[in-house]
Short mmCIF file of C-alpha atoms in Angstrom, two decimals:
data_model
loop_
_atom_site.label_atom_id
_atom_site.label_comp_id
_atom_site.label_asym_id
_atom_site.label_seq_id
_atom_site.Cartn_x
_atom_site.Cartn_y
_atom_site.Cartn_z
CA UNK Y 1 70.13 116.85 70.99
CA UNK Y 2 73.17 118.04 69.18
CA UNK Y 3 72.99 121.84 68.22
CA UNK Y 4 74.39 123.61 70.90
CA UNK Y 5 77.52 121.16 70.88
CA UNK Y 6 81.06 123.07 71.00
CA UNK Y 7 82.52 121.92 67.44
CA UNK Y 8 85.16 124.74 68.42
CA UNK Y 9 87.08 121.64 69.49
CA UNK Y 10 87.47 119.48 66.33
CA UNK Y 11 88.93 119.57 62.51
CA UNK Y 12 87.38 122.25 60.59
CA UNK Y 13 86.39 119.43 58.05
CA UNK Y 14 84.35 117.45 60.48
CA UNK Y 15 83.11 120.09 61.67
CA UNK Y 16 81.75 121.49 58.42
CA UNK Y 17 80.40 118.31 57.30
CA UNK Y 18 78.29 118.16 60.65
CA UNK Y 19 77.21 121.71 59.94
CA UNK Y 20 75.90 121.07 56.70
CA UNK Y 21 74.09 118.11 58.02
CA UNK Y 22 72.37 119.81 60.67
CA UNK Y 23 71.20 122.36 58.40
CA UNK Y 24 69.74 119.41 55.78
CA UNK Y 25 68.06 118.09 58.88
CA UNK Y 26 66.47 121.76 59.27
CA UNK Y 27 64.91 121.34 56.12
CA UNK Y 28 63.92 118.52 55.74
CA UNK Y 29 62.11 119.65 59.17
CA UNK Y 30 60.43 122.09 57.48
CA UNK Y 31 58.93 120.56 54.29
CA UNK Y 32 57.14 117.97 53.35
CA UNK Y 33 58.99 114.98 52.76
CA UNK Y 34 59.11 111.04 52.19
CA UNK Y 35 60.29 108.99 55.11
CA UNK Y 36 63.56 107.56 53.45
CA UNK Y 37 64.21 111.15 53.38
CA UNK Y 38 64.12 111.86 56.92
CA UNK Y 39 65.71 108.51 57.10
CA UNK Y 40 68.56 109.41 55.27
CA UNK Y 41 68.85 112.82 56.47
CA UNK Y 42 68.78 111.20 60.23
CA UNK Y 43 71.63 108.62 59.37
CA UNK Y 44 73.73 111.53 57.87
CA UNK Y 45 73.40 113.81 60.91
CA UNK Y 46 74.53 110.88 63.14
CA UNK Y 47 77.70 109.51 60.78
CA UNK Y 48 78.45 113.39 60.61
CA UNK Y 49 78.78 113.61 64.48
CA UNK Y 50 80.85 109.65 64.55
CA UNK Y 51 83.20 111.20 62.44
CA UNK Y 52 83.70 114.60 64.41
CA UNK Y 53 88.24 114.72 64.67
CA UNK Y 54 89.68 116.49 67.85
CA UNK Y 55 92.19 119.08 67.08
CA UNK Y 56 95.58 118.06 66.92
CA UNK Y 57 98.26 119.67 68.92
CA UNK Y 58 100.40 121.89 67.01
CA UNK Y 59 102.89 123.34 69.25
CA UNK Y 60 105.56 121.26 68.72
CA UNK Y 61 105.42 121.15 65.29
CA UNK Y 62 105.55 124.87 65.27
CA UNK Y 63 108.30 125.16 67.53
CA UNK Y 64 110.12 122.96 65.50
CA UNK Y 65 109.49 124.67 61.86
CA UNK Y 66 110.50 127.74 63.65
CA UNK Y 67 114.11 126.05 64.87
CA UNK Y 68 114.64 124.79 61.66
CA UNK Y 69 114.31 128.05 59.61
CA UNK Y 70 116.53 129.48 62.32
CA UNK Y 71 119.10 127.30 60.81
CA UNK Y 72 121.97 128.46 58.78
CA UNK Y 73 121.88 127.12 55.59
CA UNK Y 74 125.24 128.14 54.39
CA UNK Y 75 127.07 126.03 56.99
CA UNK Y 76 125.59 122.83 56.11
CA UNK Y 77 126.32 120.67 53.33
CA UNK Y 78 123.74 120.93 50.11
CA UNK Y 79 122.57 117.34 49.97
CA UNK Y 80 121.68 117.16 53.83
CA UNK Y 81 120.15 120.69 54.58
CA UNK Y 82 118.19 119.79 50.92
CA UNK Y 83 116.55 116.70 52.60
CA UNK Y 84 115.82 118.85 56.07
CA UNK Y 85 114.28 121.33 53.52
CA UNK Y 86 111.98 118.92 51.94
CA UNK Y 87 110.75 117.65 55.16
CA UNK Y 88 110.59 121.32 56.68
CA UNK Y 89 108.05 122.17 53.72
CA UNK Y 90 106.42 118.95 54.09
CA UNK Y 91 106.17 119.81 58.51
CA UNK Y 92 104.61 123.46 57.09
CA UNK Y 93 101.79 121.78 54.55
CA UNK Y 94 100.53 119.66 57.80
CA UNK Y 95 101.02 122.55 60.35
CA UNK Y 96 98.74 124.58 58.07
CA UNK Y 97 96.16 121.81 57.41
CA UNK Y 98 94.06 121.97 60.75
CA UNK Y 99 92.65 118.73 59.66
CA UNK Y 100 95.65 117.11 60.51
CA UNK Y 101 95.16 114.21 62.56
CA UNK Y 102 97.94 113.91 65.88
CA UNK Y 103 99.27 110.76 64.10
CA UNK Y 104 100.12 112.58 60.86
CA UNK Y 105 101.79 115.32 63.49
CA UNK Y 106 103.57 112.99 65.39
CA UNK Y 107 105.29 111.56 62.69
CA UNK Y 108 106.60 114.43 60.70
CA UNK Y 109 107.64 115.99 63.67
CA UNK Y 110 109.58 112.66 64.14
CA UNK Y 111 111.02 112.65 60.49
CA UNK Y 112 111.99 116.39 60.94
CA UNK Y 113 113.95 116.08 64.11
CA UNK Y 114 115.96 112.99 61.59
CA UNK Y 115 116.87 115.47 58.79
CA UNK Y 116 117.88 117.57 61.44
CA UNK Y 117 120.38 115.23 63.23
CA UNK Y 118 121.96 114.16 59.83
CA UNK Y 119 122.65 117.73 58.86
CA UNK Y 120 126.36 117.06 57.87
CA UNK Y 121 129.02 120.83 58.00
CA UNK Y 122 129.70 121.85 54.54
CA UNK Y 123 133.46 120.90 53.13
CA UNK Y 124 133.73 119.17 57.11
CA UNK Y 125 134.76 115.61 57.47
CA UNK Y 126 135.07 115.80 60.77
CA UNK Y 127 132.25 113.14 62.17
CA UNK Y 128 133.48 110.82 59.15
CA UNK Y 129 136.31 111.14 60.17
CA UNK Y 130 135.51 110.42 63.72
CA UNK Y 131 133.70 107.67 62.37
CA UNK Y 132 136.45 105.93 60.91
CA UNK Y 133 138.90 106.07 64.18
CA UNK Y 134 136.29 104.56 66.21
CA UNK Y 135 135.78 101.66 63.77
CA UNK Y 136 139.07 101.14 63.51
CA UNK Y 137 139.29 100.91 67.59
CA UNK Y 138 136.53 97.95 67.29
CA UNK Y 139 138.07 94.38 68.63
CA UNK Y 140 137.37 92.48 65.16
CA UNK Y 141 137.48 89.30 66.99
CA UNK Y 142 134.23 89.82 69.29
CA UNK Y 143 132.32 89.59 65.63
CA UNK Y 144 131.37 87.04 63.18
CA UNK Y 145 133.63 87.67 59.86
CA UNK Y 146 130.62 88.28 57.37
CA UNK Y 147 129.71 91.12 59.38
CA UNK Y 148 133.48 92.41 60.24
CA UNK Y 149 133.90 91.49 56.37
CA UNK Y 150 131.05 94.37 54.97
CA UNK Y 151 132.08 97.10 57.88
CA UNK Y 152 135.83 96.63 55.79
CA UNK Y 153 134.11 97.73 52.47
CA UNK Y 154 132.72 100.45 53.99
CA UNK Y 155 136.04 101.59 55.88
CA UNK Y 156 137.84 101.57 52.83
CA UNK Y 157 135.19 103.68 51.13
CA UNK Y 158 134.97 106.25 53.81
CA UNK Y 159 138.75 106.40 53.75
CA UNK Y 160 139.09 106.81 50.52
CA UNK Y 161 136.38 109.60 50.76
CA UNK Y 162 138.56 111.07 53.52
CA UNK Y 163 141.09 111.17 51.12
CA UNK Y 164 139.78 112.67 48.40
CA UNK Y 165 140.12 116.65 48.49
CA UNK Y 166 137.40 116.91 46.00
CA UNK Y 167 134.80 114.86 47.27
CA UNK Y 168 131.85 116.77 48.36
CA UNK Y 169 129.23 116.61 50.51
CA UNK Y 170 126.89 113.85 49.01
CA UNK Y 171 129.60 111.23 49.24
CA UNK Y 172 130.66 112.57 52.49
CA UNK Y 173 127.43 112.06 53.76
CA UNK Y 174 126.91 108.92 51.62
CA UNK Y 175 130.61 107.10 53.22
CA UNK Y 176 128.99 108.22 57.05
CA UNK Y 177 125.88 106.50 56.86
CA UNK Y 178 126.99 103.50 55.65
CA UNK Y 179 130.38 103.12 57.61
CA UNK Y 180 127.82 103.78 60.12
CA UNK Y 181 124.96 101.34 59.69
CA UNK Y 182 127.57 98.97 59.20
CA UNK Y 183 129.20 99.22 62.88
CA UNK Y 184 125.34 99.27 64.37
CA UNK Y 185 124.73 96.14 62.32
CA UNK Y 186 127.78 94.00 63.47
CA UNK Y 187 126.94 90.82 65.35
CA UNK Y 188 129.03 89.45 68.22
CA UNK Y 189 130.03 85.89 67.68
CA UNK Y 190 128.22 85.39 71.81
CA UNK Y 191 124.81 86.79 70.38
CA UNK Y 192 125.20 84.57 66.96
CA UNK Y 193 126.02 81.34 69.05
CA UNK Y 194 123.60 82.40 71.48
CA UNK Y 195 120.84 82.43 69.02
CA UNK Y 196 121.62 79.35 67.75
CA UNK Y 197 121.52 77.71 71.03
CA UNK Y 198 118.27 79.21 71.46
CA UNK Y 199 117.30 77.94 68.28
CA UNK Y 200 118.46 73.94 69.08
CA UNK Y 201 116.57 74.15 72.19
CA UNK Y 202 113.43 75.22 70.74
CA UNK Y 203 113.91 72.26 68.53
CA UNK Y 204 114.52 69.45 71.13
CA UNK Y 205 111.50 70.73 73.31
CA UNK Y 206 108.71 67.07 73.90
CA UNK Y 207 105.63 69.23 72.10
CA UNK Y 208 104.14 66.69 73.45
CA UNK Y 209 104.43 68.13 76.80
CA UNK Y 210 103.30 71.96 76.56
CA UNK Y 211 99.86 73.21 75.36
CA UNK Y 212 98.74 73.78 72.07
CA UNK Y 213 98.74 77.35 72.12
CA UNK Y 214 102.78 77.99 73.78
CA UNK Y 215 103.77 75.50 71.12
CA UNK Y 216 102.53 77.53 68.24
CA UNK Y 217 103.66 80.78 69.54
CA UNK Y 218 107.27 78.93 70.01
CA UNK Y 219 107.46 77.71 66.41
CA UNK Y 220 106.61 80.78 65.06
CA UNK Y 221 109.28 82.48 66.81
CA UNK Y 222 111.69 79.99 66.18
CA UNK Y 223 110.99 80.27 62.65
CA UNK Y 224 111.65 83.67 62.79
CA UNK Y 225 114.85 83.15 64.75
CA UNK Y 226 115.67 80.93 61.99
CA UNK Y 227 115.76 83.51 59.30
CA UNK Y 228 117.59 85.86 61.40
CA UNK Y 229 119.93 83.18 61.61
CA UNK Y 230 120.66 82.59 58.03
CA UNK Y 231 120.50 85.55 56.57
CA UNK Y 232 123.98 86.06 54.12
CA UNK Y 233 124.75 88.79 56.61
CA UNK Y 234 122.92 88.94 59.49
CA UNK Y 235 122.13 92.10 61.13
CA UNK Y 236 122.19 92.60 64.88
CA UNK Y 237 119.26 94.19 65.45
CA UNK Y 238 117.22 91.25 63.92
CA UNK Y 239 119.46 89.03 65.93
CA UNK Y 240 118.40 90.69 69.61
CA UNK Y 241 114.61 90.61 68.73
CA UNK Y 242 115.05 87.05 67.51
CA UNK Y 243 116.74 85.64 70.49
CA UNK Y 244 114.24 88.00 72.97
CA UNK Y 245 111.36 86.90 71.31
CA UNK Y 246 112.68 83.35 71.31
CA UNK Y 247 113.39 83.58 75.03
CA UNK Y 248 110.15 84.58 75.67
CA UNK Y 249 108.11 81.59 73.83
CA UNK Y 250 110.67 79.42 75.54
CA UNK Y 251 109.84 80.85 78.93
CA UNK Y 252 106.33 81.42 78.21
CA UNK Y 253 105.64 77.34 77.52
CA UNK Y 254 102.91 75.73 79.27
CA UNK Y 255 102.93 72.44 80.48
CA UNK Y 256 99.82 70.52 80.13
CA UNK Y 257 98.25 69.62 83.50
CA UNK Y 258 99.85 66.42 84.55
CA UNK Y 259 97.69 65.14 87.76
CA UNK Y 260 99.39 61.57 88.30
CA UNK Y 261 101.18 62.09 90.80
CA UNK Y 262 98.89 63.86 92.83
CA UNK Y 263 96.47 61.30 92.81
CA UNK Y 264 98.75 58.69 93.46
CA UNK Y 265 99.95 60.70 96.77
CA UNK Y 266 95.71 61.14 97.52
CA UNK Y 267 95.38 57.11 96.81
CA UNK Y 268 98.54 56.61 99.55
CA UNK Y 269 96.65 59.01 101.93
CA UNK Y 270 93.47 57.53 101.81
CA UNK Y 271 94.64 54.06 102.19
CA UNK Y 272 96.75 54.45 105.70
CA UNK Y 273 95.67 52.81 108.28
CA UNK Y 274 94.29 55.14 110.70
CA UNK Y 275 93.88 52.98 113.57
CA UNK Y 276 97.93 53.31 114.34
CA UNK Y 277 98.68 56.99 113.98
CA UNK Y 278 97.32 59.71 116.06
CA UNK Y 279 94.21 61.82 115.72
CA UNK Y 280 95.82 65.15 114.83
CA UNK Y 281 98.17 63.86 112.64
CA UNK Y 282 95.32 62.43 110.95
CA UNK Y 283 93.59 65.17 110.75
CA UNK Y 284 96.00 67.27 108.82
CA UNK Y 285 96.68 64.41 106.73
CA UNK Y 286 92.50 64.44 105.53
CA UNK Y 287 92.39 67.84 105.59
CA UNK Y 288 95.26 68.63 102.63
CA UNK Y 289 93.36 65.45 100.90
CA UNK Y 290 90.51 68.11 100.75
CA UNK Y 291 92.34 70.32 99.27
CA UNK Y 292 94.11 67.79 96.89
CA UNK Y 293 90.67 66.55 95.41
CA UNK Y 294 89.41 70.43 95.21
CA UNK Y 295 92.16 71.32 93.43
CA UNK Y 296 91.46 68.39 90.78
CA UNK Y 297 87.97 70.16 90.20
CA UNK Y 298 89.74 74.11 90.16
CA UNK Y 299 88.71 75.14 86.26
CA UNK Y 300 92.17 77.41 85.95
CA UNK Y 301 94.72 75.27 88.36
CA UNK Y 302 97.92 75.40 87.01
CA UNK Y 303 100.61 72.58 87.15
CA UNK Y 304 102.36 75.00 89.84
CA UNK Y 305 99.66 74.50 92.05
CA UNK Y 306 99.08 70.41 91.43
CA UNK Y 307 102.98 70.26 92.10
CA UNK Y 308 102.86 72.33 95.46
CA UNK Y 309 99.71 70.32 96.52
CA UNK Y 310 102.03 67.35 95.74
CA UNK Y 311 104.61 68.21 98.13
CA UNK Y 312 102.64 69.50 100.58
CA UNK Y 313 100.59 66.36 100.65
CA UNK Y 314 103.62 63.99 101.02
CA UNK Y 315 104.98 66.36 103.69
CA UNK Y 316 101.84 65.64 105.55
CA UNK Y 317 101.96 61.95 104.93
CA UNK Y 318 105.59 61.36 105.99
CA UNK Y 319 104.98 63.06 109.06
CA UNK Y 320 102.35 61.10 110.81
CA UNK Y 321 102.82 60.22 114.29
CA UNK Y 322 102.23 56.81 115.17
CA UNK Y 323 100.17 55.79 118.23
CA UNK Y 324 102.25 55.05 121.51
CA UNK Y 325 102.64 51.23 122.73
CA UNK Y 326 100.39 51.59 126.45
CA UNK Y 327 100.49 48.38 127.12
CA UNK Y 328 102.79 47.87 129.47
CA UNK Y 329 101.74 51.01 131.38
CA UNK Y 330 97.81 49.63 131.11
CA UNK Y 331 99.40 46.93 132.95
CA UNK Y 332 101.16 48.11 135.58
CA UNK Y 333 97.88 50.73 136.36
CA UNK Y 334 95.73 47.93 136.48
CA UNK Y 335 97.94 45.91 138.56
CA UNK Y 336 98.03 49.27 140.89
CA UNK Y 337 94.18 49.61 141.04
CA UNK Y 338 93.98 46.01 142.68
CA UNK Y 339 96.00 47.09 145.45
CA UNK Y 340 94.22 47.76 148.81
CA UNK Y 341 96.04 51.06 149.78
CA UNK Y 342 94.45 51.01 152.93
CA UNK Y 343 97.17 48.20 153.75
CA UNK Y 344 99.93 50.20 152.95
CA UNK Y 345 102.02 53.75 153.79
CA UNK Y 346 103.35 56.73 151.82
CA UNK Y 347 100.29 56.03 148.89
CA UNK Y 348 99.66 59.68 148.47
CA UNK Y 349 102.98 59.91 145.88
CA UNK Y 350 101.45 56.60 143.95
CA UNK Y 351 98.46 57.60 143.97
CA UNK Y 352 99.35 61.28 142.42
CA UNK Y 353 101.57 59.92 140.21
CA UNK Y 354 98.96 57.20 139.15
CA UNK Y 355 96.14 59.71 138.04
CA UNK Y 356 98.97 61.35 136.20
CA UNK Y 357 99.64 57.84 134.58
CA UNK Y 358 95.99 57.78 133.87
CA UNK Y 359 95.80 60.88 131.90
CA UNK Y 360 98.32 59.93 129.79
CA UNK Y 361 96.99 56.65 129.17
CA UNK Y 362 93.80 58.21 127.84
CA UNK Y 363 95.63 60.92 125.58
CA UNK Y 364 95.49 60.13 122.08
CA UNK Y 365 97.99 62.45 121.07
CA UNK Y 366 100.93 60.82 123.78
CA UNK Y 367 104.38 60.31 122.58
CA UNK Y 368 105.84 57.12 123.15
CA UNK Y 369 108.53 58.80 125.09
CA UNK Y 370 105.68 60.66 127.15
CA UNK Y 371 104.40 57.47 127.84
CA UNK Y 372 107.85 55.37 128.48
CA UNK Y 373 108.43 58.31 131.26
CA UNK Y 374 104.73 57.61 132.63
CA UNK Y 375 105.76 54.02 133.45
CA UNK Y 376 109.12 54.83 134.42
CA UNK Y 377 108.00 57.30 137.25
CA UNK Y 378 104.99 54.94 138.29
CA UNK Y 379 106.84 52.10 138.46
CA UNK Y 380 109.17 53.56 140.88
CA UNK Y 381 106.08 54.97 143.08
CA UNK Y 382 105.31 51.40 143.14
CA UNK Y 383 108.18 49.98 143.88
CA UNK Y 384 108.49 52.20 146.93
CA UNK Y 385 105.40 51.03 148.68
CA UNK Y 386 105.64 49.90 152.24
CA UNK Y 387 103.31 47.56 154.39
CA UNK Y 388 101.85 48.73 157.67
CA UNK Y 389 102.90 46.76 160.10
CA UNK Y 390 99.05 46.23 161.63
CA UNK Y 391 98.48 44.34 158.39
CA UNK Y 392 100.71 41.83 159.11
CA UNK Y 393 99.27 37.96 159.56
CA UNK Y 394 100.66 34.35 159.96
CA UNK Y 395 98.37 32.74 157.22
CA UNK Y 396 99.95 34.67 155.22
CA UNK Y 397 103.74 33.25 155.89
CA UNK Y 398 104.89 32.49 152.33
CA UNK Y 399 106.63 29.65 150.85
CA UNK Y 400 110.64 30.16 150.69
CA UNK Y 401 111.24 30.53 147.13
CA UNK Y 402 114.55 29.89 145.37
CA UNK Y 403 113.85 32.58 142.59
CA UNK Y 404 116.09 35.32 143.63
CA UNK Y 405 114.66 37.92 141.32
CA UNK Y 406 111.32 37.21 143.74
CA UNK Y 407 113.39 37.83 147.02
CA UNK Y 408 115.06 40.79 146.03
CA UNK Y 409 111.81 42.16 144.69
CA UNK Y 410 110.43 41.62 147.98
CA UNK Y 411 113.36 43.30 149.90
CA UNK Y 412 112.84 46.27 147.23
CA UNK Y 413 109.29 46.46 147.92
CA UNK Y 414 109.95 46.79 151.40
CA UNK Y 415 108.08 44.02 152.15
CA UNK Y 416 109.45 42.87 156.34
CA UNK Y 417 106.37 40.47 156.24
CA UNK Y 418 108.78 37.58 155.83
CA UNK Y 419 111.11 38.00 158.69
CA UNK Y 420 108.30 39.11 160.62
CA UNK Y 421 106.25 35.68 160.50
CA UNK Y 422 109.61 33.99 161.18
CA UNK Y 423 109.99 35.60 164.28
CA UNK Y 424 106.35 34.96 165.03
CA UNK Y 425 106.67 30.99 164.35
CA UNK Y 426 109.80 30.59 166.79
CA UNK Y 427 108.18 32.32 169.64
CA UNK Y 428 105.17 29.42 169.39
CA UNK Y 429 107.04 26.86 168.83
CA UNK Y 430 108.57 27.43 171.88
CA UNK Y 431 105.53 28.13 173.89
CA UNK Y 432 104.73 25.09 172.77
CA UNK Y 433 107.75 23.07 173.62
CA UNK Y 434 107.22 24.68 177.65
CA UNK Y 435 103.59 23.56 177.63
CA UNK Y 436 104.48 20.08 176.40
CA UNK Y 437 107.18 19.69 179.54
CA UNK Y 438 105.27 21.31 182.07
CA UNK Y 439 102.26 18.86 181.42
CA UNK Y 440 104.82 15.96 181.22
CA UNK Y 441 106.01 16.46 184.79
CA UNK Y 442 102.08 17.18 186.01
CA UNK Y 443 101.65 13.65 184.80
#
C-alpha cells in the first residue's frame, strides 16, 4: 500500500525512519518468523508513516539570514548587533536542519526580525534621545501617579545617560528600552477607573439570575480583572485585556429562561370571552397562543424569543375587536319585513338599501360604526315611504292622538291617510243630513 509514496515531500528524518521500516517489513517478508514479529514489524511501518513531517518553508528564513549578513556591523552598537548575531546563528542552525518543523521557523524568523529592529547606531543617541522629548511632551495628568511615578525614574536615567559622554552602547541601549517600556506601560486614570467600574458591576450582578456557565466565565474574569487592578504598578496592557475580557463575560451573561410572564399573557388569552369579540380577531389571538405554547416546548428558545412572544401576544390581545351592538338595526329590519310594500310607493330605494342592511347584519366582522351607518341610511329609506292612495280605507280612520311625537311622525312618513278619511266622513255626514230632510218633507 505504501511503497511507491512520494516521501520527497517530508523531513528527511521521517522519512528515513519510514525507509528503514519498510525495509524491516521486507524481511521479515522473506523469512520465517513468529507472529509478534510481523506484529511488531506491522505496527512500526504504520507509526513510521503517522509520524511522516511536511517540509517546512524556508524561504523566508533564508531571505532573512541573507539581509542580516548584508548588515554593516561597524555601524551598529556592540551589545545590539551581538544579540542580532546570536539569533542570526541560531536562524542558520534551523535553516540548515531540514527537519525543522514550520513552527520552529516561524518563530526564529520572528525573534530575528526583533534583534533586527533594536539594532541601536554605534556612539548615536539619537532615538534615546528622541525618546526622551516625546516623554517629556506626555500630559502627566491623563495617568495614574504610580505609573507617571516609574516613567520619572526612567527619564532621569536616560537623561543622565544622554549626558554622559562616556556612556556606551549597552547603557544606551539599556536607558531606551526601559524609558520605553515605561511610556507603553502607562495607564490612563479613564482606563484605571474604567476597570474598576467594570469590576463593581461584575460584583453587584443577581447570580441568581444568569446561567451557571456565564457566571463562572464572569468570575473568572473578574478575578483576573482584579489582579490587574491591584497590581503595585499596573501595566496597561494587562489593564485593556482585563477590562475587554471583562466586557465580554459581562455581555456574554445568560439569563435563565424566565417563562412567567408568558404564561400569564397565554392564561389571559385563553380565558376571554369569545362570544363578544369578532371572529378574526379571534383568530389571530389563538393562533400566536399556538405559537406561545410551542415555544414553551422549543429545546434551545432563548429568553429573547419568550420576551418577543410576550409582546407579540399582548399586542394581539389588546387589539381585539369587539362585536357590534345590531340590535337596534335587527329591529328596525324586522319591523321593515312586516310591511306590505305592495301598499306603498318609491320601495325600490328601501328595499335596496334593506338587503344592504341585511348583509351587514349577518357580517361577523362589522364595525359598530359600519353598522350605526346601516341604520342611519335605512332608517331614512323608511322614513320616506309613501302610501298609495288606492290603499286608502275608512275603517281605518284613527283615533286623534295628543302625542305629538306620533303626529309629526305621521306627517314625516307621509302618511295623508288622516286628512283623507276626514274629508271622507264630512261628505256622508252630509249625504246623510239631505236624506234625513228630504224624507221628512215626503212624510
Amino acid at each position: 500500500m505504501n511503497v511507491n509514496m512520494d516521501t520527497s515531500i517530508y523531513t528527511p528524518e521521517t522519512k528515513e525512519r519510514f525507509n528503514q521500516a519498510l525495509n524491516n517489513t521486507y524481511k521479515v517478508i522473506n523469512e520465517n518468523v513468529d507472529s509478534s514479529t510481523i506484529l511488531e514489524t506491522k505496527q512500526e511501518l504504520l507509526d513510521s508513516i503517522n509520524n511522516l513531517k511536511l517540509l517546512a518553508n524556508f524561504d523566508y528564513l533564508g531571505s532573512l539570514i541573507k539581509e542580516c549578513k548584508n548588515l554593516d556591523e561597524s555601524v551598529y552598537a556592540p551589545a545590539t548587533f551581538e544579540k542580532l548575531k546570536d539569533k542570526l546563528q541560531e536562524a542558520e542552525m534551523i535553516y540548515n536542519d531540514k527537519n525543522s518543523s514550520q513552527e520552529k521557523i516561524d518563530s526564529i524568523c520572528e525573534e530575528l526580525i526583533e534583534a533586527k529592529d533594536k539594532l541601536i547606531f554605534k556612539s548615536d543617541k539619537t532615538d534615546l534621545i528622541a525618546l526622551v522629548d516625546k516623554v517629556n511632551k506626555l500630559d502627566r495628568s491623563l495617568y495614574i501617579d504610580v505609573c507617571v511615578e516609574k516613567l520619572d525614574i526612567y527619564l532621569n536615567k536616560a537623561q543622565e545617560v544622554i549626558n554622559d559622554e562616556n556612556a556606551n552602547e549597552e547603557s544606551v541601549l539599556e536607558a531606551y528600552e526601559n524609558l520605553s517600556d515605561a511610556k507603553d506601560l502607562l495607564v490612563t486614570k479613564e482606563s484605571y477607573e474604567h476597570l474598576q467600574e467594570l469590576i463593581t458591576k461584575a460584583l453587584d450582578i443577581d447570580e441568581s439570575k444568569y446561567t451557571e456557565e456565564s457566571i463562572k466565565l464572569l468570575t473568572d474574569k473578574r478575578k483576573q480583572a482584579e489582579e490587574a487592578y491591584k497590581e503595585s504598578v499596573p501595566q496597561n496592557d494587562k489593564v485593556q485585556k482585563a477590562i475587554l475580557e471583562l466586557e465580554g463575560a459581562l455581555n456574554a451573561l445568560e439569563k435563565k429562561i424566565d417563562y412567567s410572564q408568558l404564561l400569564a399573557i397565554i392564561s389571559k388569552a385563553e380565558s376571554i370571552d369569545q362570544t363578544k369579540y369578532t371572529p378574526s380577531s379571534l383568530l389571530r389571538v389563538n393562533n400566536e397562543v399556538l405559537k406561545a405554547k410551542a415555544l414553551i416546548d422549543k429545546a434551545d428558545v432563548t429568553q429573547e424569543e419568550i420576551d418577543e412572544m410576550v409582546t407579540t401576544l399582548s399586542e394581539t390581545v389588546d387589539h381585539l375587536v369587539l362585536k357590534a351592538d345590531k340590535t337596534k338595526l335587527e329591529e328596525l329590519i324586522s319591523k321593515i319585513d312586516a310591511l306590505d310594500m305592495s301598499k306603498y310607493e318609491n320601495t325600490d330605494s328601501l328595499i335596496k338599501v334593506l338587503n344592504q342592511s341585511k348583509e351587514v347584519l349577518m357580517n361577523e366582522e362589522a364595525t359598530q360604526s359600519e353598522v350605526d351607518q346601516a341604520y342611519e341610511m335605512l332608517n331614512a329609506s323608511y322614513k320616506q315611504l309613501k302610501l298609495k292612495s288606492d290603499n286608502i280605507e275608512i275603517t281605518e280612520i284613527p283615533t286623534q292622538s295628543t302625542n305629538k311625537t306620533d303626529k309629526n311622525e305621521q306627517i314625516k312618513t307621509g302618511d295623508t291617510t288622516y286628512l283623507n278619511m276626514i274629508g271622507w266622513s264630512l261628505l256622508i255626514m252630509m249625504s246623510c243630513l239631505g236624506i234625513f230632510f228630504i224624507r221628512k218633507r215626503v212624510y
